[in-house]
Backbone as a ProteinNet text record, in pm:
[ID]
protein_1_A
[PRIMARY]
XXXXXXXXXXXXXXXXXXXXXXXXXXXXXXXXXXXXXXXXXXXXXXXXXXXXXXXXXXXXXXXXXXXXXXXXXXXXXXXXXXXXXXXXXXXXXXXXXXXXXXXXXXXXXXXXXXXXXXXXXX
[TERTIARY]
6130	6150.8	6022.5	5884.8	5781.3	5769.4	5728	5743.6	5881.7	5981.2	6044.7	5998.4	5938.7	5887.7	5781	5650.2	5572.8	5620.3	5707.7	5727.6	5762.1	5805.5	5879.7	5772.8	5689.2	5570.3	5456.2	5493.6	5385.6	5458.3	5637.6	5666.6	5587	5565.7	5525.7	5372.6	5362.4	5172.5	5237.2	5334	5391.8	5533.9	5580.7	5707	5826.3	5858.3	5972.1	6092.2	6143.6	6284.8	6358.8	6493.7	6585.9	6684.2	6627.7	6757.6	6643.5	6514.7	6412.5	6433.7	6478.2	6489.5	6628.4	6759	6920.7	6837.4	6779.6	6743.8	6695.4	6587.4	6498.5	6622	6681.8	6776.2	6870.1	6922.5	7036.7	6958.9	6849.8	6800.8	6698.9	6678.4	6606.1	6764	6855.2	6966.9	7036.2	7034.1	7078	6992.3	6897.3	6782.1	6803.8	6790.7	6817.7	6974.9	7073	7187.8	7211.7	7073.8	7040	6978	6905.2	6807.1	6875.8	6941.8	7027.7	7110.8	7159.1	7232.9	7166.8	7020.1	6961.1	6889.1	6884.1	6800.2	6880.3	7021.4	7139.6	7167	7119.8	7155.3	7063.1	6886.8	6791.2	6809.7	6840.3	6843.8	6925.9	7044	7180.9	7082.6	7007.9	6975.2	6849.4	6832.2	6703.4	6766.4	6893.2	6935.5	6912.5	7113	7116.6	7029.5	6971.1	6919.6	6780.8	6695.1	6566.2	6492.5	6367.2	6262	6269.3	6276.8	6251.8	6367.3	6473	6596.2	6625.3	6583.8	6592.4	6510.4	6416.7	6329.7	6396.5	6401.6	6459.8	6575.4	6686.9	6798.5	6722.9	6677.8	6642.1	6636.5	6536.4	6517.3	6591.3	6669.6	6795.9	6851.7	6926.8	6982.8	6925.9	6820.7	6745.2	6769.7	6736.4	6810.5	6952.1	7020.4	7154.8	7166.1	7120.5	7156.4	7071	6974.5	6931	7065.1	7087.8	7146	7274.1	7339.4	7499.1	7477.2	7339.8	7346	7341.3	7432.9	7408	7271.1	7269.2	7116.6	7107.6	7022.5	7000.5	7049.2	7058.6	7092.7	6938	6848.4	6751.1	6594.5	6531.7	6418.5	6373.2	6296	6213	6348.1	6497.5	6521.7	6564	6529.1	6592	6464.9	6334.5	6200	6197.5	6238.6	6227.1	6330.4	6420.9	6546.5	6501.6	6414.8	6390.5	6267	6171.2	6050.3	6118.6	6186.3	6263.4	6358.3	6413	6445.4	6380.9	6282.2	6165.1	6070.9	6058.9	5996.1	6088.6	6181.8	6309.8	6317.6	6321.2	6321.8	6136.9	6075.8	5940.1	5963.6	6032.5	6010.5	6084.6	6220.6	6314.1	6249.7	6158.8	6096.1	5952.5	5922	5825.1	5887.2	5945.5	6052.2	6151	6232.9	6309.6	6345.5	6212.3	6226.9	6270.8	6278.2	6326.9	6173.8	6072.4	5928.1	5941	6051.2	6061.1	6133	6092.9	6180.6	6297.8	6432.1	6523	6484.8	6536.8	6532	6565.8	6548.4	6604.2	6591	6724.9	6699.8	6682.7	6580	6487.9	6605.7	6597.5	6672.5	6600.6	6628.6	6535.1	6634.4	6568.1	6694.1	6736.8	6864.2	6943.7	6921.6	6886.2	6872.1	6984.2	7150.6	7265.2	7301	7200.9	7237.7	7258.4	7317.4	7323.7	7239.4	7182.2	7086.9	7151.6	7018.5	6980.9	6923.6	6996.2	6889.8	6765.6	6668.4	6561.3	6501	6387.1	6320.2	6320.8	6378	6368.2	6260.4	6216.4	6086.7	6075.9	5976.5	5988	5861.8
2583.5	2659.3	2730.7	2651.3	2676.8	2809.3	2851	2929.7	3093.1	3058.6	3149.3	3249.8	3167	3199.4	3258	3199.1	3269.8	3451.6	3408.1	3545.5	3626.4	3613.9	3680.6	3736.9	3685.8	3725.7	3825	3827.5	3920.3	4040.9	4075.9	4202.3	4289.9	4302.8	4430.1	4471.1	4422	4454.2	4533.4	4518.2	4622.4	4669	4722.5	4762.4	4738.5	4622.5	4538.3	4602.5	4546.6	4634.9	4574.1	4628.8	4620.3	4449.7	4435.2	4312.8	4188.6	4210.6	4097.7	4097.1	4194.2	4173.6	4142.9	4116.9	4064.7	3900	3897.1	3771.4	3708.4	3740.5	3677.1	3639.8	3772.7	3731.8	3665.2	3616.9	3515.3	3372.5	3365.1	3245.5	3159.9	3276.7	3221.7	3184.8	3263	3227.3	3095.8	3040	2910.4	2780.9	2845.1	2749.4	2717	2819.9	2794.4	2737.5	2773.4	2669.2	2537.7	2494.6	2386.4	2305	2333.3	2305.6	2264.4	2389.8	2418	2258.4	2163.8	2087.1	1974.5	1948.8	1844.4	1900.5	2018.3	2069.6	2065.4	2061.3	2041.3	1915.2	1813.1	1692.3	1647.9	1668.5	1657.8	1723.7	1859.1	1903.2	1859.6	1824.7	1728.7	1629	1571.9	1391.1	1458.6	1547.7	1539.3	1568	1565.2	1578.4	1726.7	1785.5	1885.3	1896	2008	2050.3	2027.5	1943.5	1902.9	2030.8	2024.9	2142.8	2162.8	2013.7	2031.9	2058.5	2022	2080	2230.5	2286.9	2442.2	2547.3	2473.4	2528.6	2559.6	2398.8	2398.5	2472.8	2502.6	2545.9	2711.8	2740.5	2865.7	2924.1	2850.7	2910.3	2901.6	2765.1	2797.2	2928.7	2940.4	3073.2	3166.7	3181.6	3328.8	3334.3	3203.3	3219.8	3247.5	3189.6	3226.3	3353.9	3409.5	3609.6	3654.8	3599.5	3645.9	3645.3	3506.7	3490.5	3561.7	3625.4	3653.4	3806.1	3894.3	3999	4060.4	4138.5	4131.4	4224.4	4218.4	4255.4	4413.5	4487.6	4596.7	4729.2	4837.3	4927.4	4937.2	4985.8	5077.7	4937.4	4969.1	4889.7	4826.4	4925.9	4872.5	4767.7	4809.1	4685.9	4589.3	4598.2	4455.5	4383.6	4449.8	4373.9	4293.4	4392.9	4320.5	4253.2	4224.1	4134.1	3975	4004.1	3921.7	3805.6	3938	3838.1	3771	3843.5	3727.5	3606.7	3572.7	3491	3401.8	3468.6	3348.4	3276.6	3313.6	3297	3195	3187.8	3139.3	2999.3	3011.4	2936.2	2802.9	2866.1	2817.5	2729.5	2800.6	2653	2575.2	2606	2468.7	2399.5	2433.3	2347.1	2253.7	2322.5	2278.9	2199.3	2218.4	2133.6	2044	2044.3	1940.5	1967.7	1972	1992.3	1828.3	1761.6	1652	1611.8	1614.4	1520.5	1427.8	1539.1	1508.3	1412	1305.1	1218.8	1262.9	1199.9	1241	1204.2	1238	1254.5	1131.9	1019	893.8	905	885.9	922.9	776.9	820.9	714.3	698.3	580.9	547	491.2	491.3	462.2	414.8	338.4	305.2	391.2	390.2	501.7	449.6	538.7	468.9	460.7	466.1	398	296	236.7	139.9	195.2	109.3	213.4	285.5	316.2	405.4	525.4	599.5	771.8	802.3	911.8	923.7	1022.5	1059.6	1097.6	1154.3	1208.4	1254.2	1221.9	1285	1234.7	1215.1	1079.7	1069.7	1110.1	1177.2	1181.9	1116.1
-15610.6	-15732.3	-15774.8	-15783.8	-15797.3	-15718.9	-15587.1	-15525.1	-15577.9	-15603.2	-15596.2	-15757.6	-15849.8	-15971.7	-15933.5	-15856.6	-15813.3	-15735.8	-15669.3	-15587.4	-15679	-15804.2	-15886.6	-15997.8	-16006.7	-16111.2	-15989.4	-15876.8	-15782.5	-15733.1	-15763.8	-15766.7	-15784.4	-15921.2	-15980.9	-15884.4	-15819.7	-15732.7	-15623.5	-15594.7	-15473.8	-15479.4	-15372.3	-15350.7	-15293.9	-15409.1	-15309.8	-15284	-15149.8	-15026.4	-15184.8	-15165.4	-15224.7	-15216.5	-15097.4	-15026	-15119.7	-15097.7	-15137.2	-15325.4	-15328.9	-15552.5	-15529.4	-15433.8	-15451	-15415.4	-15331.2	-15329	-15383.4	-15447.1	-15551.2	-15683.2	-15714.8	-15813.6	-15797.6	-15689.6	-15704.1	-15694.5	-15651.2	-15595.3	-15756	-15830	-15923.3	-16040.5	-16029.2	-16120.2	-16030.3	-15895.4	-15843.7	-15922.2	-15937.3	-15999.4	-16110.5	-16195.2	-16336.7	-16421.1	-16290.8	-16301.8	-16259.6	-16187.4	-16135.4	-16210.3	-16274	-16423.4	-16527.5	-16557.5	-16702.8	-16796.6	-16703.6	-16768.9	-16812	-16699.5	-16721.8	-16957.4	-16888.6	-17064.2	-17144.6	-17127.4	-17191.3	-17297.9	-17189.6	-17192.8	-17279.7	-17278.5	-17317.8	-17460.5	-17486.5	-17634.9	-17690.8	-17660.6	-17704.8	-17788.7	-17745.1	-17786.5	-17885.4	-17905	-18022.7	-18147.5	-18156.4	-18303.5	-18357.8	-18356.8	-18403.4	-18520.5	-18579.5	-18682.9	-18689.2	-18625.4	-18593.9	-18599.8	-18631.1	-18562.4	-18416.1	-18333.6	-18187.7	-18164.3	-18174.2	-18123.4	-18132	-18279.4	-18279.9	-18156.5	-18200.8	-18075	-17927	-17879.4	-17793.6	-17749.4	-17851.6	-17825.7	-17827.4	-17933.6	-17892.9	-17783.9	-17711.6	-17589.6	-17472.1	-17453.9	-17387.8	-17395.2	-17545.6	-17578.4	-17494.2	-17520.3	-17468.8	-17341	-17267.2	-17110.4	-17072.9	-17148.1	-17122.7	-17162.9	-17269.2	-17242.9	-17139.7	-17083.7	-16976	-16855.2	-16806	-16734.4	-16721.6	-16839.6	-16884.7	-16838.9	-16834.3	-16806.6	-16628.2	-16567.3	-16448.6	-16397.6	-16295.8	-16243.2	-16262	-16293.7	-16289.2	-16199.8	-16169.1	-16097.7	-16059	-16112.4	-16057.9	-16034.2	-15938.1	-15889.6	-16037.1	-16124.3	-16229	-16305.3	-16328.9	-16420.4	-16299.8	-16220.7	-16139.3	-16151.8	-16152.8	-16160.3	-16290.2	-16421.9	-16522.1	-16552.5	-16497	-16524.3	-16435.2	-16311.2	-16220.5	-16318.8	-16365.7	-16429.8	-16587	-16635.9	-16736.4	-16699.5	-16577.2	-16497.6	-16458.3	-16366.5	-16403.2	-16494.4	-16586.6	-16713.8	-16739.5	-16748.6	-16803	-16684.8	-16562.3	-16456.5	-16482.1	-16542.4	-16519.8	-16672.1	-16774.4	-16933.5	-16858.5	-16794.8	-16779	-16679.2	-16576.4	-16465	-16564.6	-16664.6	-16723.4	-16813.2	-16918.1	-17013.2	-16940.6	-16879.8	-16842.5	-16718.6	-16590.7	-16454.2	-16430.1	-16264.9	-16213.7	-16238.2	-16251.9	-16311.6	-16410.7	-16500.4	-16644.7	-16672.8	-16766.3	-16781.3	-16879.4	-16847.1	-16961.9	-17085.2	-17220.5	-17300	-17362.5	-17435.9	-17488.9	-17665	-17720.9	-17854.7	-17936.4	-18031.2	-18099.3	-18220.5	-18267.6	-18408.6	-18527.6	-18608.8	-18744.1	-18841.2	-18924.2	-19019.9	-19145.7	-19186.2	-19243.5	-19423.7	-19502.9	-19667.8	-19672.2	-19617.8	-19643.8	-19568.9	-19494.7	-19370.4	-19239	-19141.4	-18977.7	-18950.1	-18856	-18775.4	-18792	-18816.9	-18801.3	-18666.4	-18562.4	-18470.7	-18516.6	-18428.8	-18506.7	-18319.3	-18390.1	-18282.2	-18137.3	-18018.9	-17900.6	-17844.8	-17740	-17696.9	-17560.5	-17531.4	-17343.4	-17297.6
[MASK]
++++++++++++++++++++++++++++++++++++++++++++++++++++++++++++++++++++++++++++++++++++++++++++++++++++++++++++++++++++++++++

Protein backbone atom coordinates (compact mmCIF):
# COMPACT_ATOMS: atom_id res chain seq x y z
CA UNK A 1 0.00 0.00 0.00
CA UNK A 2 2.87 2.11 1.19
CA UNK A 3 4.42 1.94 -2.20
CA UNK A 4 1.35 2.47 -4.37
CA UNK A 5 0.83 5.98 -2.31
CA UNK A 6 4.31 6.66 -2.90
CA UNK A 7 3.95 6.13 -6.73
CA UNK A 8 1.08 8.33 -6.59
CA UNK A 9 2.63 11.43 -4.92
CA UNK A 10 5.76 11.15 -7.76
CA UNK A 11 3.26 11.55 -10.84
CA UNK A 12 3.31 14.97 -11.12
CA UNK A 13 7.59 14.93 -11.73
CA UNK A 14 6.89 13.25 -15.05
CA UNK A 15 4.70 11.93 -17.67
CA UNK A 16 2.71 9.18 -16.80
CA UNK A 17 1.36 6.52 -19.94
CA UNK A 18 -2.22 6.51 -19.54
CA UNK A 19 -2.58 2.59 -18.62
CA UNK A 20 -0.03 3.50 -15.39
CA UNK A 21 -2.79 6.45 -13.95
CA UNK A 22 -5.97 3.29 -14.77
CA UNK A 23 -3.69 1.44 -12.62
CA UNK A 24 -2.62 3.42 -10.02
CA UNK A 25 -6.36 4.36 -9.77
CA UNK A 26 -7.96 1.21 -9.32
CA UNK A 27 -5.25 -0.15 -7.14
CA UNK A 28 -5.17 2.75 -4.66
CA UNK A 29 -9.28 2.60 -4.59
CA UNK A 30 -8.72 -1.65 -3.85
CA UNK A 31 -6.84 -0.31 -0.94
CA UNK A 32 -8.85 2.10 0.43
CA UNK A 33 -11.82 -0.46 0.26
CA UNK A 34 -9.57 -2.66 2.01
CA UNK A 35 -8.94 -0.21 4.83
CA UNK A 36 -12.30 1.43 4.87
CA UNK A 37 -14.24 -0.98 7.32
CA UNK A 38 -11.53 -1.61 9.72
CA UNK A 39 -11.94 2.75 10.20
CA UNK A 40 -15.50 2.00 10.22
CA UNK A 41 -15.47 -0.15 12.97
CA UNK A 42 -12.92 2.03 14.89
CA UNK A 43 -15.07 5.43 14.51
CA UNK A 44 -18.25 3.43 15.39
CA UNK A 45 -16.71 2.83 19.07
CA UNK A 46 -15.60 6.47 19.89
CA UNK A 47 -19.02 7.63 20.48
CA UNK A 48 -21.24 9.39 18.10
CA UNK A 49 -21.00 13.11 18.82
CA UNK A 50 -17.42 13.11 20.44
CA UNK A 51 -14.75 15.62 19.17
CA UNK A 52 -12.74 12.46 18.05
CA UNK A 53 -15.43 10.86 16.40
CA UNK A 54 -16.36 14.11 14.37
CA UNK A 55 -13.11 14.35 13.27
CA UNK A 56 -12.77 11.11 12.44
CA UNK A 57 -15.94 10.78 10.54
CA UNK A 58 -15.08 13.82 8.77
CA UNK A 59 -12.51 12.56 7.10
CA UNK A 60 -13.87 9.33 6.17
CA UNK A 61 -16.57 11.50 4.50
CA UNK A 62 -14.10 13.29 2.50
CA UNK A 63 -12.83 9.93 1.25
CA UNK A 64 -15.88 8.60 0.36
CA UNK A 65 -16.68 11.71 -2.05
CA UNK A 66 -13.42 11.07 -3.19
CA UNK A 67 -14.01 7.59 -3.83
CA UNK A 68 -17.90 8.10 -5.25
CA UNK A 69 -16.35 10.29 -8.02
CA UNK A 70 -15.18 8.40 -11.19
CA UNK A 71 -11.70 8.98 -12.52
CA UNK A 72 -11.09 11.83 -14.68
CA UNK A 73 -11.10 12.13 -18.60
CA UNK A 74 -8.02 14.21 -19.11
CA UNK A 75 -4.21 13.34 -17.65
CA UNK A 76 -4.10 16.41 -15.12
CA UNK A 77 -7.63 15.28 -13.42
CA UNK A 78 -6.73 11.70 -13.29
CA UNK A 79 -3.40 13.00 -11.49
CA UNK A 80 -5.40 15.02 -9.17
CA UNK A 81 -8.09 12.57 -8.52
CA UNK A 82 -5.12 9.89 -8.06
CA UNK A 83 -3.17 12.24 -5.36
CA UNK A 84 -6.49 12.76 -3.37
CA UNK A 85 -6.76 8.95 -3.26
CA UNK A 86 -3.79 8.63 -1.90
CA UNK A 87 -3.84 11.14 0.64
CA UNK A 88 -6.93 9.48 1.55
CA UNK A 89 -5.21 5.86 1.26
CA UNK A 90 -2.16 7.18 3.56
CA UNK A 91 -4.74 8.70 6.93
CA UNK A 92 -6.51 5.26 6.76
CA UNK A 93 -3.01 3.32 6.61
CA UNK A 94 -1.90 5.81 9.27
CA UNK A 95 -5.24 5.95 11.40
CA UNK A 96 -6.53 2.54 11.33
CA UNK A 97 -3.91 0.57 9.03
CA UNK A 98 -3.42 -3.53 10.18
CA UNK A 99 -0.38 -1.98 12.81
CA UNK A 100 -3.18 -0.35 14.36
CA UNK A 101 -4.75 -1.67 17.10
CA UNK A 102 -8.62 -1.76 16.99
CA UNK A 103 -10.38 0.58 18.69
CA UNK A 104 -11.77 -0.61 22.40
CA UNK A 105 -14.43 1.64 23.90
CA UNK A 106 -13.70 2.94 27.45
CA UNK A 107 -16.75 3.25 29.97
CA UNK A 108 -17.18 5.60 32.83
CA UNK A 109 -19.85 5.85 35.16
CA UNK A 110 -23.22 7.50 34.14
CA UNK A 111 -24.69 10.48 36.90
CA UNK A 112 -27.94 8.23 36.29
CA UNK A 113 -26.22 4.94 36.94
CA UNK A 114 -25.05 2.36 34.00
CA UNK A 115 -22.09 3.14 32.00
CA UNK A 116 -21.48 5.96 29.49
CA UNK A 117 -19.13 5.02 26.73
CA UNK A 118 -16.55 7.70 26.41
CA UNK A 119 -13.42 8.13 24.58
CA UNK A 120 -11.93 5.23 22.54
CA UNK A 121 -8.40 4.04 23.50
CA UNK A 122 -5.85 2.73 20.95
Amino acid sequence: MQHSIERAHCLQAGRPQPTELIELDSTLRLHIATLRPRAVENIDRLGPGSIDWSREQWSLDLIDDVISQPPGDTTLSRITSIAMLARGCQWLLTHHGASRPRAQADTRPSPRGGRLPTKATR
